[in-house]
mmCIF file of C-alpha atoms and ligand atoms in Angstrom:
data_model
loop_
_atom_site.group_PDB
_atom_site.id
_atom_site.type_symbol
_atom_site.label_atom_id
_atom_site.label_comp_id
_atom_site.label_asym_id
_atom_site.label_seq_id
_atom_site.Cartn_x
_atom_site.Cartn_y
_atom_site.Cartn_z
ATOM 1 C CA MET A 19 121.192 103.866 108.463
ATOM 2 C CA ALA A 20 120.574 101.849 105.316
ATOM 3 C CA TYR A 21 122.409 98.572 105.448
ATOM 4 C CA GLN A 22 124.133 97.346 102.328
ATOM 5 C CA THR A 23 122.028 94.774 100.528
ATOM 6 C CA PRO A 24 121.819 91.848 100.172
ATOM 7 C CA TYR A 25 121.669 90.562 103.734
ATOM 8 C CA PHE A 26 119.845 88.093 105.921
ATOM 9 C CA VAL A 27 118.180 89.128 109.172
ATOM 10 C CA ILE A 28 117.248 86.788 112.002
ATOM 11 C CA ASP A 29 114.697 88.235 114.384
ATOM 12 C CA GLU A 30 115.877 87.148 117.815
ATOM 13 C CA ASN A 31 112.498 87.699 119.444
ATOM 14 C CA GLN A 32 110.689 85.528 116.942
ATOM 15 C CA LEU A 33 113.363 82.842 117.132
ATOM 16 C CA THR A 34 113.103 82.840 120.930
ATOM 17 C CA LYS A 35 109.320 82.564 120.731
ATOM 18 C CA ASP A 36 109.410 79.635 118.316
ATOM 19 C CA PHE A 37 112.124 77.856 120.311
ATOM 20 C CA GLN A 38 110.119 78.312 123.514
ATOM 21 C CA MET A 39 107.011 77.005 121.789
ATOM 22 C CA LEU A 40 108.941 73.897 120.741
ATOM 23 C CA LYS A 41 110.309 73.306 124.227
ATOM 24 C CA SER A 42 107.078 73.912 126.073
ATOM 25 C CA SER A 43 105.016 71.686 123.783
ATOM 26 C CA LEU A 44 107.552 68.867 124.229
ATOM 27 C CA GLU A 45 107.639 69.509 127.965
ATOM 28 C CA THR A 46 103.872 69.302 128.382
ATOM 29 C CA SER A 47 103.358 66.438 125.919
ATOM 30 C CA TRP A 48 106.158 64.065 126.916
ATOM 31 C CA GLY A 49 108.449 65.697 129.456
ATOM 32 C CA ASN A 50 111.433 63.470 128.762
ATOM 33 C CA TYR A 51 112.897 64.878 125.560
ATOM 34 C CA ARG A 52 116.002 66.183 123.804
ATOM 35 C CA ILE A 53 116.207 68.464 120.805
ATOM 36 C CA GLY A 54 118.921 67.630 118.277
ATOM 37 C CA TYR A 55 119.181 70.790 116.214
ATOM 38 C CA SER A 56 119.647 69.870 112.549
ATOM 39 C CA PHE A 57 122.999 71.435 111.615
ATOM 40 C CA LYS A 58 122.496 70.985 107.889
ATOM 41 C CA THR A 59 119.481 73.285 107.930
ATOM 42 C CA ASN A 60 121.530 76.276 108.967
ATOM 43 C CA SER A 61 124.797 75.980 110.856
ATOM 44 C CA LEU A 62 125.482 79.692 111.176
ATOM 45 C CA PRO A 63 127.687 79.882 114.285
ATOM 46 C CA TRP A 64 125.584 82.537 116.034
ATOM 47 C CA LEU A 65 122.420 80.532 115.498
ATOM 48 C CA VAL A 66 123.944 77.274 116.637
ATOM 49 C CA THR A 67 125.399 78.820 119.787
ATOM 50 C CA PHE A 68 122.091 80.591 120.514
ATOM 51 C CA LEU A 69 120.292 77.229 120.388
ATOM 52 C CA LYS A 70 123.081 75.529 122.334
ATOM 53 C CA ALA A 71 122.591 78.036 125.137
ATOM 54 C CA GLY A 72 118.970 76.842 125.148
ATOM 55 C CA GLY A 73 120.054 73.237 125.676
ATOM 56 C CA VAL A 74 119.952 71.594 122.248
ATOM 57 C CA MET A 75 122.186 68.758 121.108
ATOM 58 C CA ALA A 76 123.875 68.938 117.698
ATOM 59 C CA GLU A 77 122.316 66.711 115.043
ATOM 60 C CA VAL A 78 125.102 66.165 112.526
ATOM 61 C CA VAL A 79 125.340 64.068 109.372
ATOM 62 C CA SER A 80 128.962 64.386 108.312
ATOM 63 C CA ASP A 81 132.414 64.499 109.775
ATOM 64 C CA ASP A 82 132.642 68.203 108.918
ATOM 65 C CA GLU A 83 129.422 68.958 110.783
ATOM 66 C CA TYR A 84 130.685 66.864 113.692
ATOM 67 C CA SER A 85 133.921 68.906 113.787
ATOM 68 C CA LEU A 86 131.987 72.162 113.535
ATOM 69 C CA ALA A 87 129.845 71.087 116.475
ATOM 70 C CA GLY A 88 133.041 70.476 118.462
ATOM 71 C CA ALA A 89 134.424 73.864 117.453
ATOM 72 C CA LEU A 90 131.192 75.482 118.653
ATOM 73 C CA GLY A 91 131.451 73.856 122.057
ATOM 74 C CA PHE A 92 129.418 70.646 121.848
ATOM 75 C CA SER A 93 130.966 67.696 123.652
ATOM 76 C CA ASP A 94 130.752 64.230 122.082
ATOM 77 C CA SER A 95 127.939 63.327 124.476
ATOM 78 C CA GLU A 96 125.905 66.224 123.066
ATOM 79 C CA ILE A 97 125.992 64.882 119.509
ATOM 80 C CA VAL A 98 123.210 63.117 117.622
ATOM 81 C CA TYR A 99 125.154 61.445 114.817
ATOM 82 C CA ASN A 100 123.068 60.430 111.801
ATOM 83 C CA GLY A 101 123.384 59.673 108.126
ATOM 84 C CA PRO A 102 125.227 57.179 105.936
ATOM 85 C CA VAL A 103 128.533 59.071 105.518
ATOM 86 C CA LYS A 104 129.889 59.074 109.039
ATOM 87 C CA LYS A 105 133.630 58.695 109.467
ATOM 88 C CA ARG A 106 134.983 55.983 111.676
ATOM 89 C CA PRO A 107 136.980 58.079 114.196
ATOM 90 C CA SER A 108 134.013 60.361 114.940
ATOM 91 C CA PHE A 109 131.657 57.344 114.972
ATOM 92 C CA GLU A 110 133.825 55.827 117.704
ATOM 93 C CA ARG A 111 134.237 59.031 119.686
ATOM 94 C CA VAL A 112 130.495 59.662 119.886
ATOM 95 C CA LEU A 113 129.754 56.094 120.963
ATOM 96 C CA LEU A 114 132.541 56.047 123.549
ATOM 97 C CA ALA A 115 131.255 59.297 125.032
ATOM 98 C CA GLY A 116 127.640 58.117 125.210
ATOM 99 C CA GLY A 117 126.260 60.451 122.519
ATOM 100 C CA ILE A 118 123.334 59.432 120.340
ATOM 101 C CA LEU A 119 124.360 57.477 117.258
ATOM 102 C CA ASN A 120 121.852 56.134 114.767
ATOM 103 C CA MET A 121 123.410 53.539 112.499
ATOM 104 C CA ASP A 122 122.729 53.890 108.805
ATOM 105 C CA GLY A 123 124.776 51.487 106.707
ATOM 106 C CA ARG A 124 126.453 48.103 106.774
ATOM 107 C CA ARG A 125 129.992 49.309 107.373
ATOM 108 C CA GLU A 126 128.814 50.829 110.651
ATOM 109 C CA LEU A 127 127.886 47.325 111.816
ATOM 110 C CA ASP A 128 131.475 46.206 111.227
ATOM 111 C CA TRP A 129 132.794 49.272 113.048
ATOM 112 C CA MET A 130 130.407 48.604 115.931
ATOM 113 C CA GLU A 131 131.533 44.997 116.303
ATOM 114 C CA GLU A 132 135.186 45.989 116.278
ATOM 115 C CA LEU A 133 134.724 48.864 118.710
ATOM 116 C CA ALA A 134 132.784 46.661 121.122
ATOM 117 C CA ALA A 135 135.463 43.977 120.934
ATOM 118 C CA ALA A 136 138.168 46.552 121.644
ATOM 119 C CA HIS A 137 136.287 47.782 124.768
ATOM 120 C CA PRO A 138 134.818 44.598 126.245
ATOM 121 C CA THR A 139 134.085 46.151 129.643
ATOM 122 C CA GLN A 140 132.044 49.039 128.248
ATOM 123 C CA THR A 141 128.388 48.727 127.280
ATOM 124 C CA PHE A 142 127.501 50.632 124.107
ATOM 125 C CA ARG A 143 124.047 51.996 123.353
ATOM 126 C CA VAL A 144 123.146 52.505 119.765
ATOM 127 C CA GLY A 145 120.167 53.437 117.587
ATOM 128 C CA ILE A 146 119.094 52.151 114.195
ATOM 129 C CA ARG A 147 117.699 54.285 111.383
ATOM 130 C CA VAL A 148 114.589 52.582 110.072
ATOM 131 C CA ASN A 149 113.484 52.731 106.461
ATOM 132 C CA PHE A 150 109.773 51.976 106.277
ATOM 133 C CA ASP A 151 106.866 52.458 103.922
ATOM 134 C CA LEU A 152 105.431 55.716 105.206
ATOM 135 C CA GLU A 153 103.796 56.333 101.823
ATOM 136 C CA LYS A 154 101.543 53.339 102.397
ATOM 137 C CA MET A 155 100.474 54.773 105.746
ATOM 138 C CA CYS A 156 100.045 58.339 104.436
ATOM 139 C CA PRO A 157 99.339 58.107 100.699
ATOM 140 C CA GLY A 158 100.463 61.055 98.632
ATOM 141 C CA GLN A 159 102.222 62.753 101.531
ATOM 142 C CA THR A 160 105.843 61.623 101.408
ATOM 143 C CA THR A 161 108.603 63.315 99.450
ATOM 144 C CA MET A 162 109.644 60.237 97.507
ATOM 145 C CA GLY A 163 106.175 58.745 97.004
ATOM 146 C CA GLU A 164 105.988 55.082 96.121
ATOM 147 C CA ALA A 165 109.666 54.969 95.159
ATOM 148 C CA GLY A 166 110.448 55.258 98.878
ATOM 149 C CA GLY A 167 113.404 56.797 100.655
ATOM 150 C CA ARG A 168 117.033 55.635 100.557
ATOM 151 C CA PHE A 169 118.024 56.094 104.188
ATOM 152 C CA GLY A 170 118.107 53.511 106.935
ATOM 153 C CA PHE A 171 117.618 49.751 107.029
ATOM 154 C CA SER A 172 114.460 48.545 105.331
ATOM 155 C CA TYR A 173 111.790 47.079 107.572
ATOM 156 C CA GLU A 174 109.729 45.733 104.683
ATOM 157 C CA ASN A 175 112.471 43.648 103.052
ATOM 158 C CA GLY A 176 113.743 42.204 106.336
ATOM 159 C CA THR A 177 117.043 44.103 106.511
ATOM 160 C CA PHE A 178 116.058 45.869 109.722
ATOM 161 C CA ALA A 179 115.335 42.510 111.391
ATOM 162 C CA ALA A 180 118.648 41.093 110.176
ATOM 163 C CA VAL A 181 120.586 44.126 111.417
ATOM 164 C CA LEU A 182 118.887 43.979 114.783
ATOM 165 C CA GLU A 183 119.760 40.312 115.121
ATOM 166 C CA ARG A 184 123.387 40.988 114.210
ATOM 167 C CA VAL A 185 123.741 43.815 116.733
ATOM 168 C CA ARG A 186 122.031 41.753 119.409
ATOM 169 C CA ARG A 187 124.721 39.122 118.996
ATOM 170 C CA ILE A 188 127.382 41.590 120.167
ATOM 171 C CA PRO A 189 127.534 40.977 123.923
ATOM 172 C CA ASN A 190 128.222 44.554 125.049
ATOM 173 C CA VAL A 191 125.994 46.463 122.611
ATOM 174 C CA GLU A 192 122.343 47.314 123.194
ATOM 175 C CA VAL A 193 119.962 48.682 120.604
ATOM 176 C CA THR A 194 118.314 51.371 122.642
ATOM 177 C CA GLY A 195 116.975 53.724 120.011
ATOM 178 C CA LEU A 196 115.069 53.983 116.763
ATOM 179 C CA HIS A 197 115.551 56.794 114.311
ATOM 180 C CA LEU A 198 112.506 57.259 112.117
ATOM 181 C CA HIS A 199 113.105 60.549 110.290
ATOM 182 C CA SER A 200 111.120 60.571 107.047
ATOM 183 C CA SER A 201 110.700 63.475 104.659
ATOM 184 C CA SER A 202 107.168 64.426 103.755
ATOM 185 C CA LYS A 203 105.681 67.029 101.455
ATOM 186 C CA SER A 204 102.699 67.526 103.702
ATOM 187 C CA ARG A 205 104.523 67.851 107.054
ATOM 188 C CA SER A 206 101.137 66.890 108.473
ATOM 189 C CA VAL A 207 100.357 65.819 112.010
ATOM 190 C CA ALA A 208 99.158 62.507 110.508
ATOM 191 C CA VAL A 209 102.681 61.832 109.213
ATOM 192 C CA PHE A 210 104.096 62.128 112.719
ATOM 193 C CA GLU A 211 101.325 59.973 114.169
ATOM 194 C CA ALA A 212 102.240 57.350 111.567
ATOM 195 C CA ILE A 213 105.932 57.610 112.488
ATOM 196 C CA ALA A 214 105.050 57.188 116.176
ATOM 197 C CA SER A 215 102.835 54.211 115.393
ATOM 198 C CA MET A 216 105.745 52.631 113.492
ATOM 199 C CA ALA A 217 107.882 52.986 116.624
ATOM 200 C CA CYS A 218 105.160 51.192 118.609
ATOM 201 C CA LYS A 219 104.870 48.448 116.014
ATOM 202 C CA LEU A 220 108.629 47.825 115.977
ATOM 203 C CA LYS A 221 108.792 47.753 119.735
ATOM 204 C CA ARG A 222 106.039 45.123 119.858
ATOM 205 C CA GLU A 223 107.316 43.030 116.986
ATOM 206 C CA PHE A 224 110.942 42.916 118.131
ATOM 207 C CA SER A 225 110.447 43.252 121.905
ATOM 208 C CA LEU A 226 112.642 46.339 121.958
ATOM 209 C CA ASN A 227 113.649 48.044 125.150
ATOM 210 C CA LEU A 228 114.094 51.618 123.980
ATOM 211 C CA SER A 229 115.628 54.504 125.863
ATOM 212 C CA TYR A 230 114.743 56.823 122.989
ATOM 213 C CA VAL A 231 112.519 57.226 119.970
ATOM 214 C CA ASP A 232 113.937 59.746 117.510
ATOM 215 C CA LEU A 233 111.198 61.221 115.318
ATOM 216 C CA GLY A 234 113.666 63.266 113.239
ATOM 217 C CA GLY A 235 112.691 66.607 111.712
ATOM 218 C CA GLY A 236 110.249 67.717 109.059
ATOM 219 C CA TYR A 237 107.778 69.842 111.044
ATOM 220 C CA CYS A 238 106.003 72.947 109.827
ATOM 221 C CA GLY A 239 106.599 76.206 111.567
ATOM 222 C CA GLY A 240 105.582 79.790 111.140
ATOM 223 C CA LEU A 241 103.131 79.290 108.272
ATOM 224 C CA GLU A 242 99.523 80.489 108.487
ATOM 225 C CA GLY A 243 97.029 77.654 108.529
ATOM 226 C CA ARG A 244 99.675 74.941 108.900
ATOM 227 C CA PRO A 245 100.454 72.828 111.965
ATOM 228 C CA GLN A 246 102.662 74.161 114.737
ATOM 229 C CA TYR A 247 104.652 72.351 117.428
ATOM 230 C CA PRO A 248 101.686 72.286 119.854
ATOM 231 C CA ASP A 249 99.719 70.390 117.197
ATOM 232 C CA TYR A 250 102.344 67.698 116.655
ATOM 233 C CA PHE A 251 103.556 66.597 120.058
ATOM 234 C CA PRO A 252 100.302 65.925 121.925
ATOM 235 C CA ALA A 253 99.209 63.812 118.924
ATOM 236 C CA VAL A 254 102.541 61.958 118.875
ATOM 237 C CA ALA A 255 102.432 61.428 122.639
ATOM 238 C CA LYS A 256 98.970 59.922 122.404
ATOM 239 C CA VAL A 257 100.224 57.297 119.953
ATOM 240 C CA LEU A 258 103.484 56.619 121.806
ATOM 241 C CA GLN A 259 101.631 56.077 125.066
ATOM 242 C CA GLU A 260 100.349 52.764 123.702
ATOM 243 C CA GLU A 261 103.826 51.265 124.094
ATOM 244 C CA PHE A 262 106.110 53.736 125.831
ATOM 245 C CA THR A 263 106.313 55.847 128.968
ATOM 246 C CA PRO A 264 108.244 59.098 129.367
ATOM 247 C CA GLU A 265 109.988 57.540 132.386
ATOM 248 C CA GLN A 266 111.644 54.882 130.245
ATOM 249 C CA THR A 267 111.791 56.379 126.797
ATOM 250 C CA MET A 268 113.019 59.796 125.762
ATOM 251 C CA LEU A 269 111.580 61.550 122.736
ATOM 252 C CA ILE A 270 114.210 63.017 120.411
ATOM 253 C CA VAL A 271 113.260 65.541 117.767
ATOM 254 C CA GLU A 272 115.519 67.055 115.120
ATOM 255 C CA PRO A 273 113.874 70.268 113.956
ATOM 256 C CA GLY A 274 115.480 72.423 111.336
ATOM 257 C CA ILE A 275 113.477 74.666 109.078
ATOM 258 C CA SER A 276 110.457 74.880 111.404
ATOM 259 C CA LEU A 277 112.541 76.636 114.054
ATOM 260 C CA LEU A 278 114.008 79.257 111.757
ATOM 261 C CA SER A 279 111.521 80.052 109.048
ATOM 262 C CA LYS A 280 109.441 82.696 110.660
ATOM 263 C CA ALA A 281 112.412 84.489 112.195
ATOM 264 C CA SER A 282 114.428 84.877 108.994
ATOM 265 C CA THR A 283 114.241 87.381 106.161
ATOM 266 C CA PHE A 284 116.467 88.209 103.198
ATOM 267 C CA VAL A 285 116.726 91.827 102.132
ATOM 268 C CA THR A 286 117.565 92.618 98.522
ATOM 269 C CA GLY A 287 117.712 95.814 96.507
ATOM 270 C CA VAL A 288 116.640 96.596 92.951
ATOM 271 C CA VAL A 289 119.782 97.704 91.097
ATOM 272 C CA ASP A 290 118.391 98.088 87.584
ATOM 273 C CA VAL A 291 115.106 98.119 85.689
ATOM 274 C CA ARG A 292 114.975 97.225 82.016
ATOM 275 C CA ASP A 293 112.359 96.545 79.358
ATOM 276 C CA ILE A 294 113.138 93.849 76.805
ATOM 277 C CA GLY A 295 110.439 92.665 74.443
ATOM 278 C CA ASN A 296 107.242 92.593 76.449
ATOM 279 C CA GLU A 297 109.006 91.975 79.721
ATOM 280 C CA ARG A 298 109.991 94.315 82.548
ATOM 281 C CA TYR A 299 113.050 92.907 84.287
ATOM 282 C CA LEU A 300 114.062 93.971 87.750
ATOM 283 C CA ILE A 301 117.705 93.137 88.379
ATOM 284 C CA THR A 302 118.271 92.689 92.104
ATOM 285 C CA ASP A 303 121.390 92.126 94.164
ATOM 286 C CA GLY A 304 119.984 88.958 95.710
ATOM 287 C CA SER A 305 119.740 85.697 93.860
ATOM 288 C CA ARG A 306 117.555 82.685 93.580
ATOM 289 C CA PHE A 307 120.620 80.840 94.860
ATOM 290 C CA ASN A 308 120.259 82.709 98.165
ATOM 291 C CA ILE A 309 116.656 81.777 98.881
ATOM 292 C CA ASP A 310 115.726 78.916 96.585
ATOM 293 C CA PRO A 311 118.978 77.036 96.020
ATOM 294 C CA THR A 312 117.214 73.885 94.911
ATOM 295 C CA MET A 313 115.277 75.924 92.325
ATOM 296 C CA ILE A 314 111.848 74.580 93.167
ATOM 297 C CA LYS A 315 109.890 77.646 94.244
ATOM 298 C CA SER A 316 107.661 79.685 91.965
ATOM 299 C CA SER A 317 106.355 82.077 94.597
ATOM 300 C CA HIS A 318 107.694 83.692 97.738
ATOM 301 C CA LEU A 319 106.394 85.427 100.810
ATOM 302 C CA PHE A 320 107.755 88.961 100.635
ATOM 303 C CA HIS A 321 107.097 92.580 101.379
ATOM 304 C CA LEU A 322 108.379 95.739 99.742
ATOM 305 C CA GLU A 323 110.225 98.744 101.089
ATOM 306 C CA LEU A 324 109.797 101.436 98.459
ATOM 307 C CA ASN A 325 112.380 104.134 97.952
ATOM 308 C CA GLU A 326 110.141 107.189 97.912
ATOM 309 C CA ALA A 327 113.128 109.459 97.266
ATOM 310 C CA ASN A 328 113.381 107.913 93.817
ATOM 311 C CA PRO A 329 112.727 110.483 91.059
ATOM 312 C CA GLY A 330 109.443 109.407 89.516
ATOM 313 C CA ALA A 331 108.309 107.555 92.618
ATOM 314 C CA GLU A 332 105.068 109.562 92.680
ATOM 315 C CA GLN A 333 104.078 108.364 89.235
ATOM 316 C CA ARG A 334 104.466 104.674 89.942
ATOM 317 C CA LYS A 335 101.826 102.698 88.113
ATOM 318 C CA THR A 336 100.527 99.197 88.633
ATOM 319 C CA MET A 337 102.181 96.685 86.322
ATOM 320 C CA ALA A 338 100.684 93.416 85.131
ATOM 321 C CA HIS A 339 104.011 91.696 85.111
ATOM 322 C CA GLN A 340 107.535 92.296 86.437
ATOM 323 C CA CYS A 341 110.211 89.637 86.396
ATOM 324 C CA VAL A 342 112.247 89.815 89.599
ATOM 325 C CA SER A 343 115.649 88.398 88.775
ATOM 326 C CA GLY A 344 118.925 87.842 90.539
ATOM 327 C CA TYR A 345 122.507 89.063 90.242
ATOM 328 C CA SER A 346 123.967 85.968 88.683
ATOM 329 C CA CYS A 347 124.614 85.616 84.984
ATOM 330 C CA MET A 348 122.416 82.568 84.705
ATOM 331 C CA GLU A 349 119.127 83.052 82.871
ATOM 332 C CA VAL A 350 117.482 80.648 85.289
ATOM 333 C CA ASP A 351 118.165 83.133 88.089
ATOM 334 C CA ARG A 352 114.647 84.591 87.888
ATOM 335 C CA ILE A 353 113.315 84.680 91.407
ATOM 336 C CA PHE A 354 109.603 85.205 90.809
ATOM 337 C CA GLU A 355 107.004 86.924 88.622
ATOM 338 C CA TYR A 356 105.561 89.920 90.408
ATOM 339 C CA ARG A 357 102.051 90.205 88.979
ATOM 340 C CA ASP A 358 99.657 93.140 89.207
ATOM 341 C CA GLY A 359 101.927 94.978 91.588
ATOM 342 C CA ILE A 360 103.254 98.461 91.997
ATOM 343 C CA GLU A 361 105.974 99.436 89.560
ATOM 344 C CA LEU A 362 109.330 98.879 91.222
ATOM 345 C CA MET A 363 112.327 101.127 90.726
ATOM 346 C CA GLU A 364 116.039 101.240 91.409
ATOM 347 C CA GLY A 365 116.696 101.497 95.136
ATOM 348 C CA ASP A 366 113.477 99.735 96.188
ATOM 349 C CA ARG A 367 113.881 96.770 98.455
ATOM 350 C CA ILE A 368 112.285 93.352 98.247
ATOM 351 C CA VAL A 369 112.320 91.568 101.591
ATOM 352 C CA TYR A 370 111.759 87.823 101.395
ATOM 353 C CA GLU A 371 110.213 86.131 104.406
ATOM 354 C CA ASN A 372 110.543 82.596 105.828
ATOM 355 C CA VAL A 373 113.973 81.977 104.333
ATOM 356 C CA GLY A 374 116.133 80.696 107.181
ATOM 357 C CA GLY A 375 116.343 76.979 106.439
ATOM 358 C CA TYR A 376 118.427 75.351 103.688
ATOM 359 C CA THR A 377 119.328 78.743 102.288
ATOM 360 C CA MET A 378 122.393 80.109 104.048
ATOM 361 C CA SER A 379 123.892 76.621 104.274
ATOM 362 C CA LEU A 380 123.174 75.834 100.614
ATOM 363 C CA ASN A 381 124.432 79.169 99.249
ATOM 364 C CA PRO A 382 127.079 78.733 96.602
ATOM 365 C CA LEU A 383 130.120 80.964 96.294
ATOM 366 C CA PHE A 384 129.023 81.875 92.787
ATOM 367 C CA ILE A 385 129.787 85.376 91.465
ATOM 368 C CA GLN A 386 128.994 87.003 94.821
ATOM 369 C CA TYR A 387 130.171 85.548 98.082
ATOM 370 C CA PHE A 388 128.165 84.862 101.246
ATOM 371 C CA PRO A 389 126.138 87.935 102.256
ATOM 372 C CA ASP A 390 126.077 89.740 105.603
ATOM 373 C CA VAL A 391 123.851 88.350 108.326
ATOM 374 C CA TYR A 392 122.310 90.434 111.124
ATOM 375 C CA ILE A 393 120.124 89.712 114.079
ATOM 376 C CA ARG A 394 117.336 92.071 115.027
ATOM 377 C CA ARG A 395 117.234 92.689 118.767
ATOM 378 C CA ASP A 396 114.968 95.332 120.331
ATOM 379 C CA GLY A 397 114.471 96.930 116.922
ATOM 380 C CA LYS A 398 118.205 97.271 116.199
ATOM 381 C CA LEU A 399 120.350 95.259 113.817
ATOM 382 C CA TYR A 400 123.585 93.659 114.987
ATOM 383 C CA LYS A 401 125.914 91.987 112.535
ATOM 384 C CA ILE A 402 126.628 88.316 113.239
ATOM 385 C CA ARG A 403 128.477 87.446 110.053
ATOM 386 C CA ASN A 404 130.460 89.692 107.787
ATOM 387 C CA ARG A 405 129.968 89.133 104.119
ATOM 388 C CA TRP A 406 132.696 87.051 102.579
ATOM 389 C CA THR A 407 135.309 88.856 100.565
ATOM 390 C CA PRO A 408 138.102 87.473 98.365
ATOM 391 C CA LYS A 409 140.120 87.117 101.587
ATOM 392 C CA GLU A 410 137.772 84.446 102.944
ATOM 393 C CA TYR A 411 137.340 82.952 99.498
ATOM 394 C CA MET A 412 141.102 82.492 99.143
ATOM 395 C CA GLN A 413 141.698 80.999 102.570
ATOM 396 C CA ASN A 414 143.269 77.540 102.408
ATOM 397 C CA SER A 415 144.178 78.049 98.752
ATOM 398 C CA MET A 416 147.652 77.889 97.235
ATOM 399 C CA LEU A 417 148.636 80.130 94.382
ATOM 400 C CA TYR A 418 150.620 79.033 91.386
ATOM 401 C CA GLY A 419 154.189 78.484 92.586
ATOM 402 C CA GLU A 420 153.122 77.766 96.189
ATOM 403 C CA GLU A 421 151.995 74.171 95.643
ATOM 404 C CA GLN A 422 155.176 72.579 97.031
ATOM 405 C CA LYS A 423 155.590 74.766 100.097
HETATM 406 C C1 LIG B 512 117.845 63.136 109.654
HETATM 407 C C2 LIG B 512 117.255 64.487 109.552
HETATM 408 N N1 LIG B 512 116.907 65.142 110.673
HETATM 409 C C3 LIG B 512 116.389 66.389 110.634
HETATM 410 C C4 LIG B 512 116.181 67.050 109.445
HETATM 411 C C5 LIG B 512 115.610 68.431 109.465
HETATM 412 O O1 LIG B 512 114.431 68.522 108.764
HETATM 413 P P1 LIG B 512 113.583 69.880 108.718
HETATM 414 O O2 LIG B 512 114.498 70.980 108.391
HETATM 415 O O3 LIG B 512 112.588 69.610 107.636
HETATM 416 O O4 LIG B 512 112.959 70.010 110.066
HETATM 417 C C6 LIG B 512 116.520 66.397 108.233
HETATM 418 C C7 LIG B 512 116.300 67.036 106.934
HETATM 419 O O5 LIG B 512 116.350 66.486 105.892
HETATM 420 C C8 LIG B 512 117.078 65.092 108.301
HETATM 421 O O6 LIG B 512 117.444 64.435 107.182
#
């Protein structure tokens, strides 16, 4: 049966393999660990509940993500709450339940003081997101370069020290964690060694007694010639051992894209072929918005499924240049230039690989709604999300005349 394009497929076997690889490399390198799955990367309910069954916590960065985690069965103690836009009620619930909360912003200090004062007999454990100059430690490797990142409390300008001092003044609050997530372009092992060495440095400098070090996300996964989980965690453990022991300090990781990439594909179909000027355009029913929503990619990993029943399929030639474009009406929706490849025709399929992270969750509802999603299990496809239709699009909307009901 030919499934209606476009659609995503998650290969359950591959996902299981990558998840196991993550767990076993953490197990052998440090032993005492928790995985906070990064909801923002892809919060598809099937995927989240699959990972939950494997023991992950929910790493959330907004009140909506927090509520989604609750709806998908995570208790407040299974939340890793990050980011600067937390809401106060969920902030309080996670802390009261003993979940992981990494503070990122001044108003959270006020909330913390007031919560602690309201519950004087309870001891609260809290983490602090650290902003530090990773670029200096790993030149040319960070996402923001010398401009630096905007998350967390700055170590270099003394804000981290001031925040620590303020929290330490609250009698029933202990700073028991550091959150050191930093985005890098390289995703190299050296970046994670530098992050671990920063944790050691902070522990020494501020005599911290940490029950966890949270390395954040940002790992590579599923790419030939790039690091894998078993490359990162032994290297990180070696650095952490200078100051920490697994008995006292848990390692928290927040993987996103590295867990999903290899398992996910996006299947699109060619719906029209047209020549304009010197260009051959292939109009497909997928879009750049589906697989490159931030519009930064110029090439993709993909394979083709040719429709040999196509009249003329036997005379396909090789073409120097075909512009693979998307369904939307925006000219910028050109997915990639297919150079020196076989001539593609209506009904052929282009299957993009490594597309599971920051794609489904960043898809807009523009012109076409969210596509179907399947899992592949034992060679068969099972649907895990129906494509959105106007019915889903219109949910929670009022029509003209209904606004006062
Ligand atoms: C705090 C935090 N944790 C985890 C992640 C997941 O990162 P990745 O998908 O690169 O593993 C991100 C991504 O930006 C993040 O900001």
